[in-house]
Amino acid sequence: MPPEAPPAPLSPTRPWVVCATLVAGATALASALDAHVSLTSLAMVYLLAVVAAAYLLDWVPAVATAVAAVTALNFFFVPPRWTLQVESTDHLIALGTLLAVSLVISHLARNLRREAALARLNEQRARQLQALATDLAAAQGPAQVQALGLQALQQAFAGPVWLALVGPDGTLALDEDSPVLERDGLRQCVRDNAVLGPGTGRWPGLNGWYLPVGDAGQVLGAALVQPAAAADAQGRAHATAVAALLGQALLRLRLRDAMQVAQDEVQRQQLLNTFLAAISHDLRTPLAAIVGAASTLLEQGERLAADARQRLLDSILSESSRLATLADNTLQLVRLSSRGSRPPHGWESAEELVGAAVARLRGTAQGSRVSARVPPGLPLVKADPVLLGQLLANLLHNALKYTSGPVQVSAQQEGDHLLLCVKDRGSGIAPDQLATLFQPFSRGDQTGPHGAGLGLALCRAIAQAHGGDLGVRTRRGGGSSFCVRLPVPAQPGMEGPE
């Protein structure tokens, strides 16, 4: 919450008008009571005016009211009247006491007003720091932190204020239009990592506070608050607190970015390690089969029967195809898992995506088991058709390899998403395998046909690269349904939602 705006300045003559009004009113009231009360009671009337002036006016008008009240009491009511002479010692002591009490009341009231104003200011500053901390916790970048910091400093101080952050090159990003002295002071503040300016003991001749943004180990910027007074220790403490909050927010953002880079590096290393594991295990088996079949054909080809040679050739072709699929899936997975990698997106229809995936299986031994169901009128999606085709091909390959019943490819709209599903009637996925089903080199069925376990991991990476996700559900009546959810953007040539 920003500090409250200061009250509008009073007219220069208004305090003196109030002073004259209070003294005149006290005199009129004392004149009305003169015949009925003692001189001491009349002094209390003037004391009441002094108390009111001390509450309403600053120090000088309040003191002037006290002097004027004593003078009026002496002139109008203390014998001899209508003169400033005092014929009685008791009256002189009373007037002196009234003047002293009036001055003390004015002084105490002045201190009370100052303490109350300081308490209100501290409360406003505390609320501002709380609001700033809340806003900085949601900041997503250094530019947003800088904007929030400038706004906070401008609200808390008369200004002008500056806030500069250290750029990627390690230097302070300063506006070249700013004064040379201010630029030099900000740079020196970063170098010294210390508050400079009045009241700090460092460069006391400056006309502002230069505040480092960051902590003792890393300075990420500097702020300048002008004007600054050496006696305003609480103002300097508030400015330092604002700079500390900005430094913590910037350090949090840098830590977040560093953690993201570290996570990406860990993921990349994991992929490299699993790829090496695939080379040492999953690639070794098909390579051994290919080498064995090829050497048998080379050494004994003329002595083998035609059907035996055909089986060896089929084995070479099958294992070579498996090697090609494994290598392609691994390279695609590594590419999609790299930070910032995004496939090119164009407008694609569900009919074309599903139709292309089913068409690849026509003419194969397993193609007759696959059917498609795509209702008309489905929205277009932005996607890479090659990658989505590879996703559907991997899901279909798994369904045909691990089940013996019919397999269906379907598309449907669900809210603002398009669902592409591959459904089978197999034995389903065991609950204890769901947690690792989509991890690289993880196989859901260890007893079935051999595989590298990359297909589902690649499918999920492709889905996530398109802003969607891949999940699996158990079908009623048995089997599994693997569905990729793709976001449906505003269609081409149509107005987006307001």
CSV table of C-alpha atoms in Angstrom, one decimal:
chain,number,residue,atom,x,y,z
A,1,MET,CA,0.0,0.0,0.0
A,2,PRO,CA,1.5,3.4,-1.0
A,3,PRO,CA,2.1,6.0,1.7
A,4,GLU,CA,-0.7,8.5,2.2
A,5,ALA,CA,-0.3,11.8,0.4
A,6,PRO,CA,0.9,14.7,2.6
A,7,PRO,CA,-1.7,17.3,3.5
A,8,ALA,CA,-1.9,20.4,1.3
A,9,PRO,CA,0.3,23.2,2.6
A,10,LEU,CA,-1.6,25.9,4.7
A,11,SER,CA,-1.8,29.5,3.6
A,12,PRO,CA,1.1,31.5,5.2
A,13,THR,CA,-1.4,33.9,6.9
A,14,ARG,CA,-3.8,31.2,8.2
A,15,PRO,CA,-1.8,30.3,11.4
A,16,TRP,CA,-1.8,34.0,12.4
A,17,VAL,CA,-5.5,34.3,11.7
A,18,VAL,CA,-6.1,31.3,14.0
A,19,CYS,CA,-3.8,32.8,16.6
A,20,ALA,CA,-5.6,36.2,16.6
A,21,THR,CA,-9.0,34.4,16.6
A,22,LEU,CA,-8.1,32.3,19.7
A,23,VAL,CA,-6.8,35.3,21.6
A,24,ALA,CA,-9.8,37.5,20.7
A,25,GLY,CA,-12.2,34.7,21.6
A,26,ALA,CA,-10.6,34.2,25.0
A,27,THR,CA,-10.7,37.9,25.6
A,28,ALA,CA,-14.4,38.1,24.7
A,29,LEU,CA,-15.2,35.1,27.0
A,30,ALA,CA,-13.1,36.6,29.8
A,31,SER,CA,-14.9,39.9,29.5
A,32,ALA,CA,-18.3,38.1,29.8
A,33,LEU,CA,-17.1,36.3,32.9
A,34,ASP,CA,-15.2,39.2,34.4
A,35,ALA,CA,-17.9,40.2,36.8
A,36,HIS,CA,-18.5,36.7,38.1
A,37,VAL,CA,-15.1,35.0,38.4
A,38,SER,CA,-11.7,35.7,39.8
A,39,LEU,CA,-8.6,36.7,37.9
A,40,THR,CA,-7.3,33.1,38.2
A,41,SER,CA,-10.3,31.7,36.4
A,42,LEU,CA,-9.8,34.3,33.7
A,43,ALA,CA,-6.2,33.1,33.3
A,44,MET,CA,-7.6,29.5,32.8
A,45,VAL,CA,-9.7,30.9,29.9
A,46,TYR,CA,-6.5,32.2,28.2
A,47,LEU,CA,-4.7,28.9,29.0
A,48,LEU,CA,-7.5,27.1,27.2
A,49,ALA,CA,-6.7,29.2,24.1
A,50,VAL,CA,-3.0,28.4,24.5
A,51,VAL,CA,-3.7,24.7,24.6
A,52,ALA,CA,-5.9,24.9,21.5
A,53,ALA,CA,-3.2,26.8,19.7
A,54,ALA,CA,-0.6,24.2,20.7
A,55,TYR,CA,-2.8,21.5,19.2
A,56,LEU,CA,-3.7,23.3,16.0
A,57,LEU,CA,-0.6,25.4,15.1
A,58,ASP,CA,3.1,25.0,14.6
A,59,TRP,CA,5.8,26.0,17.2
A,60,VAL,CA,6.2,29.7,16.3
A,61,PRO,CA,2.4,30.6,16.0
A,62,ALA,CA,1.7,28.6,19.2
A,63,VAL,CA,4.4,30.5,21.1
A,64,ALA,CA,3.1,33.7,19.7
A,65,THR,CA,-0.4,32.8,20.9
A,66,ALA,CA,1.0,32.1,24.4
A,67,VAL,CA,2.7,35.5,24.6
A,68,ALA,CA,-0.3,37.3,23.2
A,69,ALA,CA,-2.6,35.6,25.7
A,70,VAL,CA,-0.5,36.6,28.7
A,71,THR,CA,-0.2,40.2,27.3
A,72,ALA,CA,-4.0,40.4,26.7
A,73,LEU,CA,-4.7,39.1,30.2
A,74,ASN,CA,-2.3,41.7,31.7
A,75,PHE,CA,-3.7,44.6,29.5
A,76,PHE,CA,-7.4,44.0,29.9
A,77,PHE,CA,-7.8,42.3,33.3
A,78,VAL,CA,-4.8,42.7,35.6
A,79,PRO,CA,-4.9,46.0,37.6
A,80,PRO,CA,-4.1,48.6,36.6
A,81,ARG,CA,-6.3,47.8,33.6
A,82,TRP,CA,-5.6,49.1,30.1
A,83,THR,CA,-1.9,49.2,30.8
A,84,LEU,CA,1.0,46.7,30.7
A,85,GLN,CA,2.0,47.6,34.3
A,86,VAL,CA,1.6,45.1,37.1
A,87,GLU,CA,1.0,46.6,40.5
A,88,SER,CA,1.0,43.4,42.5
A,89,THR,CA,3.8,40.9,42.9
A,90,ASP,CA,1.2,38.1,43.1
A,91,HIS,CA,-0.2,39.2,39.7
A,92,LEU,CA,3.3,39.3,38.3
A,93,ILE,CA,4.1,35.8,39.5
A,94,ALA,CA,0.7,34.6,38.1
A,95,LEU,CA,1.5,36.1,34.7
A,96,GLY,CA,5.0,34.6,34.6
A,97,THR,CA,3.7,31.2,35.6
A,98,LEU,CA,1.0,31.4,32.9
A,99,LEU,CA,3.6,32.3,30.3
A,100,ALA,CA,5.9,29.4,31.4
A,101,VAL,CA,3.0,26.9,31.4
A,102,SER,CA,1.9,28.1,28.0
A,103,LEU,CA,5.4,27.7,26.6
A,104,VAL,CA,5.8,24.2,28.1
A,105,ILE,CA,2.4,23.1,26.7
A,106,SER,CA,3.4,24.4,23.3
A,107,HIS,CA,6.7,22.5,23.4
A,108,LEU,CA,5.0,19.3,24.5
A,109,ALA,CA,2.3,19.6,21.9
A,110,ARG,CA,4.9,20.2,19.2
A,111,ASN,CA,6.8,17.0,20.3
A,112,LEU,CA,3.6,15.0,20.4
A,113,ARG,CA,2.7,16.1,16.9
A,114,ARG,CA,6.1,15.2,15.6
A,115,GLU,CA,6.1,11.8,17.2
A,116,ALA,CA,2.5,11.1,15.9
A,117,ALA,CA,3.5,12.1,12.4
A,118,LEU,CA,6.6,9.9,12.7
A,119,ALA,CA,4.6,7.0,13.9
A,120,ARG,CA,2.1,7.4,10.9
A,121,LEU,CA,5.1,7.6,8.5
A,122,ASN,CA,6.7,4.5,9.9
A,123,GLU,CA,3.3,2.7,9.7
A,124,GLN,CA,3.0,3.7,6.0
A,125,ARG,CA,6.5,2.6,5.3
A,126,ALA,CA,6.0,-0.8,7.0
A,127,ARG,CA,2.8,-1.3,4.9
A,128,GLN,CA,4.7,-0.3,1.7
A,129,LEU,CA,7.5,-2.8,2.5
A,130,GLN,CA,4.9,-5.5,3.0
A,131,ALA,CA,3.2,-4.7,-0.2
A,132,LEU,CA,6.5,-4.5,-2.1
A,133,ALA,CA,7.6,-7.8,-0.8
A,134,THR,CA,4.3,-9.4,-2.0
A,135,ASP,CA,4.6,-7.9,-5.4
A,136,LEU,CA,8.3,-8.9,-5.7
A,137,ALA,CA,7.5,-12.5,-4.9
A,138,ALA,CA,5.4,-12.6,-8.0
A,139,ALA,CA,7.9,-10.8,-10.3
A,140,GLN,CA,9.0,-12.9,-13.2
A,141,GLY,CA,12.0,-10.9,-14.5
A,142,PRO,CA,14.5,-8.2,-13.6
A,143,ALA,CA,12.6,-5.5,-15.6
A,144,GLN,CA,9.5,-6.1,-13.5
A,145,VAL,CA,11.6,-5.9,-10.3
A,146,GLN,CA,13.2,-2.6,-11.5
A,147,ALA,CA,9.8,-1.1,-12.2
A,148,LEU,CA,8.4,-2.1,-8.8
A,149,GLY,CA,11.5,-0.7,-7.1
A,150,LEU,CA,11.3,2.6,-8.9
A,151,GLN,CA,7.6,2.9,-8.0
A,152,ALA,CA,8.3,2.2,-4.3
A,153,LEU,CA,11.1,4.7,-4.1
A,154,GLN,CA,9.0,7.4,-5.9
A,155,GLN,CA,6.1,6.8,-3.5
A,156,ALA,CA,8.3,7.0,-0.4
A,157,PHE,CA,10.5,10.0,-1.2
A,158,ALA,CA,10.2,13.4,-2.8
A,159,GLY,CA,12.7,12.5,-5.5
A,160,PRO,CA,14.2,12.4,-7.9
A,161,VAL,CA,15.2,8.7,-7.7
A,162,TRP,CA,17.2,6.4,-9.9
A,163,LEU,CA,17.5,2.6,-10.0
A,164,ALA,CA,20.0,0.8,-12.3
A,165,LEU,CA,20.7,-2.9,-12.5
A,166,VAL,CA,23.9,-4.8,-13.4
A,167,GLY,CA,23.6,-6.1,-16.9
A,168,PRO,CA,24.7,-9.5,-18.4
A,169,ASP,CA,28.1,-8.0,-19.1
A,170,GLY,CA,28.7,-7.2,-15.4
A,171,THR,CA,28.4,-3.4,-15.8
A,172,LEU,CA,25.8,-1.1,-14.4
A,173,ALA,CA,23.2,-0.2,-17.1
A,174,LEU,CA,22.9,3.6,-16.7
A,175,ASP,CA,20.9,6.2,-18.7
A,176,GLU,CA,23.5,8.3,-20.5
A,177,ASP,CA,21.1,11.3,-20.1
A,178,SER,CA,21.5,11.2,-16.3
A,179,PRO,CA,23.9,13.7,-14.7
A,180,VAL,CA,27.6,12.6,-14.6
A,181,LEU,CA,27.9,13.0,-10.8
A,182,GLU,CA,24.9,10.6,-10.2
A,183,ARG,CA,26.3,8.1,-12.7
A,184,ASP,CA,29.7,8.1,-11.0
A,185,GLY,CA,28.1,7.8,-7.6
A,186,LEU,CA,26.1,4.8,-8.6
A,187,ARG,CA,29.2,3.1,-10.0
A,188,GLN,CA,31.2,3.8,-6.9
A,189,CYS,CA,28.3,2.5,-4.7
A,190,VAL,CA,28.5,-0.8,-6.6
A,191,ARG,CA,32.3,-1.0,-6.4
A,192,ASP,CA,32.3,-0.3,-2.6
A,193,ASN,CA,29.1,-2.3,-1.9
A,194,ALA,CA,28.2,0.3,0.7
A,195,VAL,CA,25.6,3.1,1.3
A,196,LEU,CA,27.1,6.5,0.4
A,197,GLY,CA,25.8,10.0,1.2
A,198,PRO,CA,24.7,12.2,4.1
A,199,GLY,CA,24.8,10.5,7.5
A,200,THR,CA,26.7,7.4,6.3
A,201,GLY,CA,30.3,8.5,6.9
A,202,ARG,CA,31.1,7.9,3.2
A,203,TRP,CA,31.0,10.8,0.8
A,204,PRO,CA,28.9,13.0,3.2
A,205,GLY,CA,29.0,15.9,0.8
A,206,LEU,CA,26.6,14.2,-1.7
A,207,ASN,CA,23.1,15.4,-2.0
A,208,GLY,CA,21.5,11.9,-2.0
A,209,TRP,CA,21.8,8.4,-0.7
A,210,TYR,CA,23.5,5.8,-3.0
A,211,LEU,CA,22.2,2.4,-2.0
A,212,PRO,CA,23.7,-1.0,-3.2
A,213,VAL,CA,21.1,-3.5,-4.4
A,214,GLY,CA,22.1,-7.1,-3.5
A,215,ASP,CA,24.0,-8.7,-0.7
A,216,ALA,CA,27.5,-8.8,0.6
A,217,GLY,CA,28.5,-11.4,-1.9
A,218,GLN,CA,26.9,-10.1,-5.1
A,219,VAL,CA,25.8,-6.5,-5.9
A,220,LEU,CA,23.1,-6.6,-8.6
A,221,GLY,CA,22.4,-2.8,-8.9
A,222,ALA,CA,22.3,0.5,-7.2
A,223,ALA,CA,19.6,3.1,-6.2
A,224,LEU,CA,19.8,6.8,-5.7
A,225,VAL,CA,17.4,8.8,-3.5
A,226,GLN,CA,17.5,12.6,-3.6
A,227,PRO,CA,17.4,14.8,-1.6
A,228,ALA,CA,18.8,13.3,1.6
A,229,ALA,CA,19.4,14.7,5.0
A,230,ALA,CA,22.0,13.4,7.4
A,231,ALA,CA,19.6,13.6,10.3
A,232,ASP,CA,16.9,11.5,8.6
A,233,ALA,CA,18.2,8.1,9.8
A,234,GLN,CA,14.8,6.5,9.6
A,235,GLY,CA,14.4,7.6,6.0
A,236,ARG,CA,17.8,6.2,5.1
A,237,ALA,CA,16.9,2.9,6.9
A,238,HIS,CA,13.6,2.7,4.8
A,239,ALA,CA,15.5,3.3,1.5
A,240,THR,CA,18.0,0.6,2.6
A,241,ALA,CA,15.2,-1.8,3.3
A,242,VAL,CA,13.6,-1.2,-0.1
A,243,ALA,CA,17.0,-1.9,-1.8
A,244,ALA,CA,17.4,-5.1,0.3
A,245,LEU,CA,14.0,-6.4,-0.9
A,246,LEU,CA,15.0,-5.6,-4.5
A,247,GLY,CA,18.3,-7.4,-4.1
A,248,GLN,CA,16.5,-10.5,-2.6
A,249,ALA,CA,14.1,-10.6,-5.5
A,250,LEU,CA,16.9,-10.3,-8.1
A,251,LEU,CA,18.9,-13.0,-6.3
A,252,ARG,CA,15.7,-15.2,-6.3
A,253,LEU,CA,15.3,-14.8,-10.1
A,254,ARG,CA,19.0,-15.6,-10.7
A,255,LEU,CA,18.8,-18.6,-8.5
A,256,ARG,CA,15.6,-19.8,-10.3
A,257,ASP,CA,17.4,-19.4,-13.7
A,258,ALA,CA,20.5,-21.2,-12.4
A,259,MET,CA,18.3,-24.0,-11.1
A,260,GLN,CA,16.6,-24.3,-14.4
A,261,VAL,CA,19.9,-24.5,-16.2
A,262,ALA,CA,21.1,-27.1,-13.7
A,263,GLN,CA,17.9,-29.1,-14.2
A,264,ASP,CA,18.3,-29.0,-18.0
A,265,GLU,CA,21.9,-30.1,-17.7
A,266,VAL,CA,20.9,-32.9,-15.4
A,267,GLN,CA,18.2,-34.0,-17.8
A,268,ARG,CA,20.6,-33.8,-20.7
A,269,GLN,CA,23.2,-35.9,-18.8
A,270,GLN,CA,20.5,-38.4,-18.0
A,271,LEU,CA,19.6,-38.7,-21.6
A,272,LEU,CA,23.2,-39.1,-22.6
A,273,ASN,CA,23.7,-41.8,-20.0
A,274,THR,CA,20.5,-43.6,-21.1
A,275,PHE,CA,21.6,-43.4,-24.7
A,276,LEU,CA,25.0,-44.9,-23.7
A,277,ALA,CA,23.1,-47.6,-21.9
A,278,ALA,CA,21.1,-48.3,-25.0
A,279,ILE,CA,24.2,-48.6,-27.1
A,280,SER,CA,25.7,-51.0,-24.6
A,281,HIS,CA,22.5,-53.2,-24.4
A,282,ASP,CA,19.6,-52.5,-26.7
A,283,LEU,CA,21.8,-51.8,-29.7
A,284,ARG,CA,24.1,-54.7,-29.1
A,285,THR,CA,21.3,-57.3,-29.6
A,286,PRO,CA,20.1,-56.3,-33.0
A,287,LEU,CA,23.7,-55.6,-34.1
A,288,ALA,CA,24.7,-59.2,-33.1
A,289,ALA,CA,21.7,-60.6,-34.9
A,290,ILE,CA,22.6,-58.6,-38.1
A,291,VAL,CA,26.2,-59.6,-37.9
A,292,GLY,CA,25.4,-63.2,-37.3
A,293,ALA,CA,22.9,-63.4,-40.2
A,294,ALA,CA,25.1,-61.6,-42.6
A,295,SER,CA,28.2,-63.8,-41.7
A,296,THR,CA,26.1,-66.9,-42.1
A,297,LEU,CA,24.9,-65.8,-45.6
A,298,LEU,CA,28.4,-64.9,-46.5
A,299,GLU,CA,30.0,-68.1,-45.4
A,300,GLN,CA,27.3,-70.6,-46.0
A,301,GLY,CA,24.9,-68.9,-48.4
A,302,GLU,CA,25.4,-71.3,-51.3
A,303,ARG,CA,24.8,-74.3,-49.0
A,304,LEU,CA,21.6,-72.9,-47.4
A,305,ALA,CA,18.1,-73.6,-48.6
A,306,ALA,CA,16.2,-70.8,-50.2
A,307,ASP,CA,13.8,-70.5,-47.2
A,308,ALA,CA,16.7,-70.4,-44.8
A,309,ARG,CA,18.3,-67.6,-46.7
A,310,GLN,CA,15.0,-65.7,-46.8
A,311,ARG,CA,14.7,-66.0,-43.0
A,312,LEU,CA,18.2,-64.6,-42.5
A,313,LEU,CA,17.4,-61.7,-44.9
A,314,ASP,CA,14.2,-61.0,-43.1
A,315,SER,CA,16.1,-61.0,-39.8
A,316,ILE,CA,18.6,-58.5,-41.1
A,317,LEU,CA,15.8,-56.3,-42.4
A,318,SER,CA,13.8,-56.5,-39.2
A,319,GLU,CA,16.8,-55.8,-36.9
A,320,SER,CA,18.0,-53.0,-39.2
A,321,SER,CA,14.5,-51.4,-39.0
A,322,ARG,CA,14.6,-51.7,-35.3
A,323,LEU,CA,18.0,-50.0,-35.1
A,324,ALA,CA,16.8,-47.2,-37.3
A,325,THR,CA,13.7,-46.6,-35.2
A,326,LEU,CA,15.7,-46.7,-32.0
A,327,ALA,CA,18.3,-44.2,-33.3
A,328,ASP,CA,15.6,-41.9,-34.6
A,329,ASN,CA,13.6,-42.0,-31.4
A,330,THR,CA,16.7,-41.3,-29.3
A,331,LEU,CA,17.8,-38.3,-31.4
A,332,GLN,CA,14.4,-36.8,-31.4
A,333,LEU,CA,14.1,-37.3,-27.6
A,334,VAL,CA,17.4,-35.5,-27.0
A,335,ARG,CA,16.4,-32.7,-29.4
A,336,LEU,CA,13.0,-32.1,-27.8
A,337,SER,CA,14.4,-32.3,-24.3
A,338,SER,CA,16.9,-29.5,-25.0
A,339,ARG,CA,16.0,-26.2,-23.4
A,340,GLY,CA,14.2,-23.8,-25.8
A,341,SER,CA,13.7,-26.4,-28.5
A,342,ARG,CA,10.3,-25.9,-30.2
A,343,PRO,CA,9.1,-27.6,-33.4
A,344,PRO,CA,7.7,-25.5,-36.2
A,345,HIS,CA,3.9,-25.2,-36.0
A,346,GLY,CA,1.5,-25.0,-38.9
A,347,TRP,CA,-2.3,-25.5,-39.1
A,348,GLU,CA,-3.2,-29.2,-39.2
A,349,SER,CA,-6.5,-31.1,-39.2
A,350,ALA,CA,-7.2,-34.2,-37.1
A,351,GLU,CA,-8.5,-36.0,-40.2
A,352,GLU,CA,-5.1,-35.6,-42.0
A,353,LEU,CA,-3.1,-36.6,-38.9
A,354,VAL,CA,-5.1,-39.7,-38.1
A,355,GLY,CA,-5.4,-40.6,-41.8
A,356,ALA,CA,-1.7,-40.4,-42.4
A,357,ALA,CA,-0.9,-42.6,-39.4
A,358,VAL,CA,-3.4,-45.3,-40.5
A,359,ALA,CA,-2.3,-45.1,-44.1
A,360,ARG,CA,1.2,-46.1,-43.2
A,361,LEU,CA,-0.1,-49.4,-41.9
A,362,ARG,CA,-2.0,-50.4,-45.0
A,363,GLY,CA,-0.6,-53.4,-46.7
A,364,THR,CA,1.1,-54.6,-43.6
A,365,ALA,CA,0.2,-57.8,-41.8
A,366,GLN,CA,-1.1,-55.9,-38.8
A,367,GLY,CA,-2.8,-53.1,-40.7
A,368,SER,CA,-6.2,-54.9,-40.8
A,369,ARG,CA,-6.5,-54.6,-37.0
A,370,VAL,CA,-6.4,-50.8,-37.1
A,371,SER,CA,-9.5,-48.6,-37.5
A,372,ALA,CA,-10.1,-44.9,-37.3
A,373,ARG,CA,-13.0,-42.8,-36.0
A,374,VAL,CA,-12.8,-39.0,-36.6
A,375,PRO,CA,-16.0,-37.0,-36.5
A,376,PRO,CA,-16.4,-34.1,-38.9
A,377,GLY,CA,-16.1,-30.5,-37.8
A,378,LEU,CA,-13.1,-30.8,-35.5
A,379,PRO,CA,-11.0,-27.7,-35.0
A,380,LEU,CA,-7.5,-27.2,-36.5
A,381,VAL,CA,-4.4,-27.4,-34.3
A,382,LYS,CA,-1.0,-25.8,-34.6
A,383,ALA,CA,1.4,-28.7,-34.9
A,384,ASP,CA,4.4,-30.3,-36.7
A,385,PRO,CA,2.8,-33.1,-38.8
A,386,VAL,CA,6.0,-35.1,-38.9
A,387,LEU,CA,6.4,-35.2,-35.1
A,388,LEU,CA,2.7,-35.9,-34.4
A,389,GLY,CA,2.8,-38.6,-37.1
A,390,GLN,CA,5.8,-40.1,-35.3
A,391,LEU,CA,3.8,-39.9,-32.0
A,392,LEU,CA,0.8,-41.8,-33.4
A,393,ALA,CA,3.1,-44.3,-35.2
A,394,ASN,CA,4.8,-45.1,-31.9
A,395,LEU,CA,1.5,-45.5,-30.1
A,396,LEU,CA,0.1,-47.7,-32.9
A,397,HIS,CA,3.4,-49.8,-33.0
A,398,ASN,CA,3.1,-50.4,-29.2
A,399,ALA,CA,-0.5,-51.3,-29.4
A,400,LEU,CA,0.0,-53.8,-32.3
A,401,LYS,CA,3.1,-55.3,-30.7
A,402,TYR,CA,1.7,-55.9,-27.2
A,403,THR,CA,-1.9,-56.8,-28.0
A,404,SER,CA,-3.7,-59.1,-30.4
A,405,GLY,CA,-7.1,-57.5,-30.6
A,406,PRO,CA,-8.4,-54.5,-32.6
A,407,VAL,CA,-6.8,-51.1,-32.3
A,408,GLN,CA,-8.6,-47.9,-32.8
A,409,VAL,CA,-7.4,-44.4,-33.5
A,410,SER,CA,-9.9,-41.7,-32.6
A,411,ALA,CA,-10.1,-37.9,-32.4
A,412,GLN,CA,-12.5,-35.7,-30.4
A,413,GLN,CA,-12.8,-32.3,-28.9
A,414,GLU,CA,-12.9,-31.9,-25.2
A,415,GLY,CA,-13.3,-28.3,-24.1
A,416,ASP,CA,-10.5,-26.2,-25.5
A,417,HIS,CA,-8.4,-29.3,-26.3
A,418,LEU,CA,-8.2,-31.8,-29.1
A,419,LEU,CA,-7.7,-35.4,-28.0
A,420,LEU,CA,-6.0,-37.9,-30.3
A,421,CYS,CA,-6.3,-41.4,-28.8
A,422,VAL,CA,-5.0,-44.9,-29.6
A,423,LYS,CA,-7.1,-47.6,-27.9
A,424,ASP,CA,-6.5,-51.3,-27.6
A,425,ARG,CA,-8.1,-54.3,-25.9
A,426,GLY,CA,-4.9,-55.7,-24.3
A,427,SER,CA,-4.2,-56.7,-20.7
A,428,GLY,CA,-3.8,-53.0,-19.7
A,429,ILE,CA,-1.0,-51.3,-17.6
A,430,ALA,CA,-0.2,-52.5,-14.1
A,431,PRO,CA,-0.7,-49.8,-11.5
A,432,ASP,CA,2.9,-50.1,-10.2
A,433,GLN,CA,4.2,-49.4,-13.8
A,434,LEU,CA,2.3,-46.1,-14.3
A,435,ALA,CA,4.8,-43.9,-12.5
A,436,THR,CA,7.7,-44.9,-14.8
A,437,LEU,CA,5.8,-45.7,-17.9
A,438,PHE,CA,6.8,-42.5,-19.8
A,439,GLN,CA,10.4,-42.4,-18.6
A,440,PRO,CA,13.2,-43.1,-21.1
A,441,PHE,CA,14.2,-46.8,-21.4
A,442,SER,CA,11.3,-47.9,-19.3
A,443,ARG,CA,9.2,-50.8,-20.6
A,444,GLY,CA,5.7,-51.5,-19.3
A,445,ASP,CA,5.8,-55.2,-20.3
A,446,GLN,CA,9.0,-56.9,-19.5
A,447,THR,CA,7.7,-60.3,-20.7
A,448,GLY,CA,6.5,-59.3,-24.2
A,449,PRO,CA,8.5,-58.5,-27.3
A,450,HIS,CA,11.8,-56.8,-26.8
A,451,GLY,CA,12.1,-53.0,-27.1
A,452,ALA,CA,14.3,-50.1,-26.0
A,453,GLY,CA,11.6,-48.3,-24.1
A,454,LEU,CA,12.0,-45.0,-25.9
A,455,GLY,CA,8.7,-44.8,-27.7
A,456,LEU,CA,6.4,-43.5,-24.9
A,457,ALA,CA,9.1,-41.1,-23.6
A,458,LEU,CA,9.4,-39.6,-27.1
A,459,CYS,CA,5.6,-39.4,-27.4
A,460,ARG,CA,5.3,-37.4,-24.2
A,461,ALA,CA,8.2,-35.1,-25.2
A,462,ILE,CA,6.4,-34.4,-28.6
A,463,ALA,CA,3.1,-33.7,-26.8
A,464,GLN,CA,4.8,-31.3,-24.4
A,465,ALA,CA,6.6,-29.6,-27.2
A,466,HIS,CA,3.2,-28.8,-28.7
A,467,GLY,CA,1.9,-27.4,-25.4
A,468,GLY,CA,0.0,-30.5,-24.5
A,469,ASP,CA,0.5,-33.8,-22.6
A,470,LEU,CA,0.2,-37.5,-23.0
A,471,GLY,CA,-1.6,-39.8,-20.6
A,472,VAL,CA,-3.0,-43.3,-20.3
A,473,ARG,CA,-6.3,-44.6,-19.0
A,474,THR,CA,-7.7,-48.0,-18.5
A,475,ARG,CA,-10.7,-48.8,-20.7
A,476,ARG,CA,-13.9,-50.2,-19.5
A,477,GLY,CA,-14.0,-53.8,-20.5
A,478,GLY,CA,-10.2,-54.1,-20.7
A,479,GLY,CA,-7.4,-52.5,-22.5
A,480,SER,CA,-5.7,-49.1,-22.5
A,481,SER,CA,-6.3,-45.7,-24.1
A,482,PHE,CA,-3.3,-43.5,-24.7
A,483,CYS,CA,-4.5,-39.9,-25.4
A,484,VAL,CA,-2.5,-36.8,-26.4
A,485,ARG,CA,-4.2,-33.5,-25.4
A,486,LEU,CA,-3.4,-30.6,-27.8
A,487,PRO,CA,-4.5,-27.0,-27.1
A,488,VAL,CA,-7.0,-25.6,-29.6
A,489,PRO,CA,-6.0,-22.0,-30.5
A,490,ALA,CA,-8.2,-19.4,-32.1
A,491,GLN,CA,-9.0,-20.7,-35.6
A,492,PRO,CA,-7.5,-19.0,-38.6
A,493,GLY,CA,-9.8,-16.3,-40.0
A,494,MET,CA,-11.9,-16.1,-36.8
A,495,GLU,CA,-11.9,-13.7,-33.9
A,496,GLY,CA,-10.3,-15.0,-30.8
A,497,PRO,CA,-12.2,-15.0,-27.5
A,498,GLU,CA,-12.4,-11.7,-25.8
